[in-house]
PDB file of C-alpha atoms in Angstrom:
ATOM      1  CA  UNK A  30     -99.520 169.025 -12.036  1.00  0.00           C
ATOM      2  CA  UNK A  31    -100.257 172.035 -13.959  1.00  0.00           C
ATOM      3  CA  UNK A  32     -99.566 175.748 -12.152  1.00  0.00           C
ATOM      4  CA  UNK A  33    -101.530 177.730 -14.498  1.00  0.00           C
ATOM      5  CA  UNK A  34    -105.264 176.380 -13.416  1.00  0.00           C
ATOM      6  CA  UNK A  35    -107.209 178.355 -12.207  1.00  0.00           C
ATOM      7  CA  UNK A  36    -110.696 176.893 -10.506  1.00  0.00           C
ATOM      8  CA  UNK A  37    -113.663 177.776 -12.138  1.00  0.00           C
ATOM      9  CA  UNK A  38    -112.057 179.928 -15.002  1.00  0.00           C
ATOM     10  CA  UNK A  39    -109.566 176.868 -16.558  1.00  0.00           C
ATOM     11  CA  UNK A  40    -110.006 173.779 -17.357  1.00  0.00           C
ATOM     12  CA  UNK A  41    -107.333 171.101 -17.377  1.00  0.00           C
ATOM     13  CA  UNK A  42    -106.961 167.561 -17.008  1.00  0.00           C
ATOM     14  CA  UNK A  43    -104.255 165.967 -15.146  1.00  0.00           C
ATOM     15  CA  UNK A  44    -103.261 161.951 -14.711  1.00  0.00           C
ATOM     16  CA  UNK A  45    -100.645 163.238 -13.002  1.00  0.00           C
ATOM     17  CA  UNK A  46    -103.349 164.679 -10.368  1.00  0.00           C
ATOM     18  CA  UNK A  47    -104.933 161.858  -9.839  1.00  0.00           C
ATOM     19  CA  UNK A  48    -101.914 159.978  -8.987  1.00  0.00           C
ATOM     20  CA  UNK A  49    -101.252 162.525  -6.471  1.00  0.00           C
ATOM     21  CA  UNK A  50    -104.583 161.540  -4.817  1.00  0.00           C
ATOM     22  CA  UNK A  51    -104.061 157.895  -4.743  1.00  0.00           C
ATOM     23  CA  UNK A  52    -100.868 158.787  -3.622  1.00  0.00           C
ATOM     24  CA  UNK A  53    -102.335 161.169  -0.475  1.00  0.00           C
ATOM     25  CA  UNK A  54    -104.763 158.430  -0.027  1.00  0.00           C
ATOM     26  CA  UNK A  55    -102.349 155.554   0.616  1.00  0.00           C
ATOM     27  CA  UNK A  56    -100.434 157.666   2.942  1.00  0.00           C
ATOM     28  CA  UNK A  57    -103.295 158.819   4.804  1.00  0.00           C
ATOM     29  CA  UNK A  58    -104.960 155.167   5.114  1.00  0.00           C
ATOM     30  CA  UNK A  59    -101.899 152.890   4.875  1.00  0.00           C
ATOM     31  CA  UNK A  60    -103.356 150.685   2.443  1.00  0.00           C
ATOM     32  CA  UNK A  61    -102.225 150.824  -1.476  1.00  0.00           C
ATOM     33  CA  UNK A  62    -104.816 152.818  -4.072  1.00  0.00           C
ATOM     34  CA  UNK A  63    -106.099 149.533  -5.070  1.00  0.00           C
ATOM     35  CA  UNK A  64    -106.982 148.133  -1.579  1.00  0.00           C
ATOM     36  CA  UNK A  65    -109.308 151.548  -1.471  1.00  0.00           C
ATOM     37  CA  UNK A  66    -110.577 150.847  -4.345  1.00  0.00           C
ATOM     38  CA  UNK A  67    -111.989 147.458  -3.141  1.00  0.00           C
ATOM     39  CA  UNK A  68    -112.760 148.483   0.155  1.00  0.00           C
ATOM     40  CA  UNK A  69    -114.808 151.587  -0.570  1.00  0.00           C
ATOM     41  CA  UNK A  70    -116.467 150.999  -4.136  1.00  0.00           C
ATOM     42  CA  UNK A  71    -116.054 147.465  -5.555  1.00  0.00           C
ATOM     43  CA  UNK A  72    -116.782 145.406  -2.351  1.00  0.00           C
ATOM     44  CA  UNK A  73    -119.324 146.732  -0.868  1.00  0.00           C
ATOM     45  CA  UNK A  74    -121.087 147.538  -3.755  1.00  0.00           C
ATOM     46  CA  UNK A  75    -120.741 143.732  -5.456  1.00  0.00           C
ATOM     47  CA  UNK A  76    -118.563 145.046  -8.274  1.00  0.00           C
ATOM     48  CA  UNK A  77    -116.335 141.834  -8.507  1.00  0.00           C
ATOM     49  CA  UNK A  78    -114.816 143.135 -12.140  1.00  0.00           C
ATOM     50  CA  UNK A  79    -114.125 146.715 -11.192  1.00  0.00           C
ATOM     51  CA  UNK A  80    -110.620 146.614  -9.509  1.00  0.00           C
ATOM     52  CA  UNK A  81    -107.079 148.285 -10.981  1.00  0.00           C
ATOM     53  CA  UNK A  82    -105.672 146.176 -14.063  1.00  0.00           C
ATOM     54  CA  UNK A  83    -103.504 143.892 -13.232  1.00  0.00           C
ATOM     55  CA  UNK A  84    -102.616 142.293 -16.700  1.00  0.00           C
ATOM     56  CA  UNK A  85    -100.128 139.854 -15.412  1.00  0.00           C
ATOM     57  CA  UNK A  86    -103.720 138.286 -13.302  1.00  0.00           C
ATOM     58  CA  UNK A  87    -104.706 135.000 -15.473  1.00  0.00           C
ATOM     59  CA  UNK A  88    -108.042 134.275 -13.525  1.00  0.00           C
ATOM     60  CA  UNK A  89    -109.162 137.646 -15.646  1.00  0.00           C
ATOM     61  CA  UNK A  90    -110.947 136.679 -18.816  1.00  0.00           C
ATOM     62  CA  UNK A  91    -109.550 139.926 -21.406  1.00  0.00           C
ATOM     63  CA  UNK A  92    -110.204 140.204 -24.493  1.00  0.00           C
ATOM     64  CA  UNK A  93    -107.094 140.525 -27.016  1.00  0.00           C
ATOM     65  CA  UNK A  94    -107.065 144.257 -28.407  1.00  0.00           C
ATOM     66  CA  UNK A  95    -106.572 145.695 -31.414  1.00  0.00           C
ATOM     67  CA  UNK A  96    -105.119 149.420 -32.796  1.00  0.00           C
ATOM     68  CA  UNK A  97    -104.627 151.019 -36.527  1.00  0.00           C
ATOM     69  CA  UNK A  98    -107.018 151.122 -39.573  1.00  0.00           C
ATOM     70  CA  UNK A  99    -105.495 147.607 -39.601  1.00  0.00           C
ATOM     71  CA  UNK A 100    -106.896 145.882 -36.412  1.00  0.00           C
ATOM     72  CA  UNK A 101    -103.354 144.509 -35.730  1.00  0.00           C
ATOM     73  CA  UNK A 102    -103.500 142.824 -32.307  1.00  0.00           C
ATOM     74  CA  UNK A 103    -101.302 144.712 -29.474  1.00  0.00           C
ATOM     75  CA  UNK A 104    -100.523 144.159 -26.093  1.00  0.00           C
ATOM     76  CA  UNK A 105    -102.246 145.775 -22.843  1.00  0.00           C
ATOM     77  CA  UNK A 106    -100.305 149.073 -21.497  1.00  0.00           C
ATOM     78  CA  UNK A 107     -98.833 148.574 -17.995  1.00  0.00           C
ATOM     79  CA  UNK A 108    -101.513 150.452 -15.952  1.00  0.00           C
ATOM     80  CA  UNK A 109    -100.834 150.599 -12.306  1.00  0.00           C
ATOM     81  CA  UNK A 110     -99.043 154.028 -11.808  1.00  0.00           C
ATOM     82  CA  UNK A 111    -102.513 155.396 -12.736  1.00  0.00           C
ATOM     83  CA  UNK A 112    -105.152 153.116 -10.035  1.00  0.00           C
ATOM     84  CA  UNK A 113    -107.526 156.273  -9.980  1.00  0.00           C
ATOM     85  CA  UNK A 114    -106.477 158.126 -13.194  1.00  0.00           C
ATOM     86  CA  UNK A 115    -107.511 155.529 -15.629  1.00  0.00           C
ATOM     87  CA  UNK A 116    -106.090 152.416 -14.048  1.00  0.00           C
ATOM     88  CA  UNK A 117    -109.142 150.289 -13.119  1.00  0.00           C
ATOM     89  CA  UNK A 118    -111.096 147.686 -14.877  1.00  0.00           C
ATOM     90  CA  UNK A 119    -114.191 145.968 -15.329  1.00  0.00           C
ATOM     91  CA  UNK A 120    -116.568 144.237 -17.175  1.00  0.00           C
ATOM     92  CA  UNK A 121    -120.115 145.935 -18.644  1.00  0.00           C
ATOM     93  CA  UNK A 122    -122.474 144.375 -16.107  1.00  0.00           C
ATOM     94  CA  UNK A 123    -120.245 145.936 -12.979  1.00  0.00           C
ATOM     95  CA  UNK A 124    -119.607 149.597 -14.948  1.00  0.00           C
ATOM     96  CA  UNK A 125    -123.301 149.803 -15.254  1.00  0.00           C
ATOM     97  CA  UNK A 126    -123.905 148.813 -11.755  1.00  0.00           C
ATOM     98  CA  UNK A 127    -121.459 151.386 -10.954  1.00  0.00           C
ATOM     99  CA  UNK A 128    -123.020 153.884 -12.659  1.00  0.00           C
ATOM    100  CA  UNK A 129    -126.623 152.894 -11.372  1.00  0.00           C
ATOM    101  CA  UNK A 130    -124.831 153.383  -7.784  1.00  0.00           C
ATOM    102  CA  UNK A 131    -123.541 156.615  -8.558  1.00  0.00           C
ATOM    103  CA  UNK A 132    -126.637 158.151  -9.686  1.00  0.00           C
ATOM    104  CA  UNK A 133    -128.390 156.595  -6.128  1.00  0.00           C
ATOM    105  CA  UNK A 134    -125.921 158.374  -4.589  1.00  0.00           C
ATOM    106  CA  UNK A 135    -124.295 155.238  -3.093  1.00  0.00           C
ATOM    107  CA  UNK A 136    -120.547 156.361  -3.504  1.00  0.00           C
ATOM    108  CA  UNK A 137    -121.175 160.376  -3.405  1.00  0.00           C
ATOM    109  CA  UNK A 138    -123.763 162.274  -1.902  1.00  0.00           C
ATOM    110  CA  UNK A 139    -126.520 163.465  -4.017  1.00  0.00           C
ATOM    111  CA  UNK A 140    -124.846 167.075  -3.361  1.00  0.00           C
ATOM    112  CA  UNK A 141    -121.644 166.300  -4.312  1.00  0.00           C
ATOM    113  CA  UNK A 142    -122.871 164.826  -7.640  1.00  0.00           C
ATOM    114  CA  UNK A 143    -124.828 168.019  -8.045  1.00  0.00           C
ATOM    115  CA  UNK A 144    -121.505 169.686  -7.774  1.00  0.00           C
ATOM    116  CA  UNK A 145    -119.898 167.339  -9.840  1.00  0.00           C
ATOM    117  CA  UNK A 146    -122.419 167.262 -12.908  1.00  0.00           C
ATOM    118  CA  UNK A 147    -122.696 171.356 -13.210  1.00  0.00           C
ATOM    119  CA  UNK A 148    -121.454 173.082 -16.233  1.00  0.00           C
ATOM    120  CA  UNK A 149    -118.975 175.460 -15.960  1.00  0.00           C
ATOM    121  CA  UNK A 150    -118.963 176.500 -19.560  1.00  0.00           C
ATOM    122  CA  UNK A 151    -116.735 174.033 -21.248  1.00  0.00           C
ATOM    123  CA  UNK A 152    -118.826 171.019 -21.076  1.00  0.00           C
ATOM    124  CA  UNK A 153    -116.554 169.477 -18.530  1.00  0.00           C
ATOM    125  CA  UNK A 154    -116.763 168.694 -14.688  1.00  0.00           C
ATOM    126  CA  UNK A 155    -114.628 167.073 -12.280  1.00  0.00           C
ATOM    127  CA  UNK A 156    -113.940 164.356 -14.492  1.00  0.00           C
ATOM    128  CA  UNK A 157    -117.373 163.850 -16.135  1.00  0.00           C
ATOM    129  CA  UNK A 158    -118.599 165.264 -20.035  1.00  0.00           C
ATOM    130  CA  UNK A 159    -121.794 167.345 -19.029  1.00  0.00           C
ATOM    131  CA  UNK A 160    -123.723 167.143 -22.135  1.00  0.00           C
ATOM    132  CA  UNK A 161    -126.570 168.553 -23.378  1.00  0.00           C
ATOM    133  CA  UNK A 162    -129.650 167.753 -22.748  1.00  0.00           C
ATOM    134  CA  UNK A 163    -131.495 165.161 -24.674  1.00  0.00           C
ATOM    135  CA  UNK A 164    -135.049 165.390 -25.966  1.00  0.00           C
ATOM    136  CA  UNK A 165    -135.438 167.407 -22.247  1.00  0.00           C
ATOM    137  CA  UNK A 166    -133.355 164.336 -20.713  1.00  0.00           C
ATOM    138  CA  UNK A 167    -130.206 165.294 -18.533  1.00  0.00           C
ATOM    139  CA  UNK A 168    -127.196 163.247 -19.215  1.00  0.00           C
ATOM    140  CA  UNK A 169    -123.320 163.119 -18.228  1.00  0.00           C
ATOM    141  CA  UNK A 170    -120.634 161.161 -19.056  1.00  0.00           C
ATOM    142  CA  UNK A 171    -117.462 159.687 -18.878  1.00  0.00           C
ATOM    143  CA  UNK A 172    -115.098 158.374 -21.933  1.00  0.00           C
ATOM    144  CA  UNK A 173    -111.907 156.113 -21.346  1.00  0.00           C
ATOM    145  CA  UNK A 174    -109.348 154.891 -23.994  1.00  0.00           C
ATOM    146  CA  UNK A 175    -106.028 154.178 -24.547  1.00  0.00           C
ATOM    147  CA  UNK A 176    -103.789 151.339 -26.383  1.00  0.00           C
ATOM    148  CA  UNK A 177    -106.934 149.103 -27.913  1.00  0.00           C
ATOM    149  CA  UNK A 178    -109.286 150.172 -25.512  1.00  0.00           C
ATOM    150  CA  UNK A 179    -112.476 152.327 -26.113  1.00  0.00           C
ATOM    151  CA  UNK A 180    -115.388 152.705 -23.362  1.00  0.00           C
ATOM    152  CA  UNK A 181    -118.238 154.992 -22.659  1.00  0.00           C
ATOM    153  CA  UNK A 182    -120.353 155.247 -19.390  1.00  0.00           C
ATOM    154  CA  UNK A 183    -123.585 157.171 -20.639  1.00  0.00           C
ATOM    155  CA  UNK A 184    -126.109 158.325 -18.010  1.00  0.00           C
ATOM    156  CA  UNK A 185    -129.588 159.832 -17.848  1.00  0.00           C
ATOM    157  CA  UNK A 186    -129.192 160.666 -13.562  1.00  0.00           C
ATOM    158  CA  UNK A 187    -132.613 162.112 -13.852  1.00  0.00           C
ATOM    159  CA  UNK A 188    -134.176 158.781 -15.488  1.00  0.00           C
ATOM    160  CA  UNK A 189    -131.631 156.562 -13.863  1.00  0.00           C
ATOM    161  CA  UNK A 190    -130.562 155.198 -17.395  1.00  0.00           C
ATOM    162  CA  UNK A 191    -127.177 153.975 -17.682  1.00  0.00           C
ATOM    163  CA  UNK A 192    -125.633 152.807 -20.809  1.00  0.00           C
ATOM    164  CA  UNK A 193    -122.180 151.545 -21.185  1.00  0.00           C
ATOM    165  CA  UNK A 194    -120.093 150.654 -24.472  1.00  0.00           C
ATOM    166  CA  UNK A 195    -116.798 148.794 -23.827  1.00  0.00           C
ATOM    167  CA  UNK A 196    -114.350 148.234 -27.428  1.00  0.00           C
ATOM    168  CA  UNK A 197    -111.825 145.976 -27.508  1.00  0.00           C
ATOM    169  CA  UNK A 198    -110.065 148.323 -30.256  1.00  0.00           C
ATOM    170  CA  UNK A 199    -108.778 152.231 -29.563  1.00  0.00           C
ATOM    171  CA  UNK A 200    -110.976 154.702 -31.256  1.00  0.00           C
ATOM    172  CA  UNK A 201    -109.524 155.966 -34.400  1.00  0.00           C
ATOM    173  CA  UNK A 202    -110.397 159.818 -34.839  1.00  0.00           C
ATOM    174  CA  UNK A 203    -112.161 159.354 -38.055  1.00  0.00           C
ATOM    175  CA  UNK A 204    -114.597 156.489 -37.035  1.00  0.00           C
ATOM    176  CA  UNK A 205    -118.198 157.044 -36.453  1.00  0.00           C
ATOM    177  CA  UNK A 206    -118.358 153.855 -34.725  1.00  0.00           C
ATOM    178  CA  UNK A 207    -116.114 154.083 -31.512  1.00  0.00           C
ATOM    179  CA  UNK A 208    -117.638 154.067 -27.882  1.00  0.00           C
ATOM    180  CA  UNK A 209    -119.724 157.099 -27.575  1.00  0.00           C
ATOM    181  CA  UNK A 210    -121.080 156.823 -30.542  1.00  0.00           C
ATOM    182  CA  UNK A 211    -122.749 153.622 -29.749  1.00  0.00           C
ATOM    183  CA  UNK A 212    -123.542 154.995 -26.395  1.00  0.00           C
ATOM    184  CA  UNK A 213    -125.061 157.880 -28.077  1.00  0.00           C
ATOM    185  CA  UNK A 214    -127.168 155.952 -30.819  1.00  0.00           C
ATOM    186  CA  UNK A 215    -128.731 153.578 -27.685  1.00  0.00           C
ATOM    187  CA  UNK A 216    -129.632 156.369 -26.146  1.00  0.00           C
ATOM    188  CA  UNK A 217    -131.599 157.946 -29.426  1.00  0.00           C
ATOM    189  CA  UNK A 218    -133.441 154.386 -29.432  1.00  0.00           C
ATOM    190  CA  UNK A 219    -134.314 154.866 -25.773  1.00  0.00           C
ATOM    191  CA  UNK A 220    -135.402 158.387 -25.658  1.00  0.00           C
TER     192      UNK A 220
END
């Protein structure tokens, strides 16, 4: 946890902070973080593939993942320790549906969304990238990535549009074909 973060004036991201939240939720409810995701998000919204990543579950049809300039095949990281901070998995359809449900106020209230998606001056608020308007269309985004994976959820809340790109290769610093760039290119075609 970061003691040097002042709410409203300092930007700090901490996956461990989301782990603390998960632990508090588990203690308060008597359920595990994966059970909470299923009970409150996945099951009620019909998002069958949105869940804690569990690479030991062989019923999931996962793609192989690749890393480095030579596209070397690599294995999946163990993510169970960070369910609320990047340890979820989903297919494209369910992630786009998650975006639709989020924009519709089915997950958190419209008041909470308005609070979450306000630009605090550094382009990032409550886990979401607050992007400049695109041709008059407000947009927010969320990236995800790690060894062998790159993802981006780009949403236009006022237009009720969610664009999802999932790539089975980690983003290269010099690449112009990462998930965010591809999602933004799709949006440029739409708007």
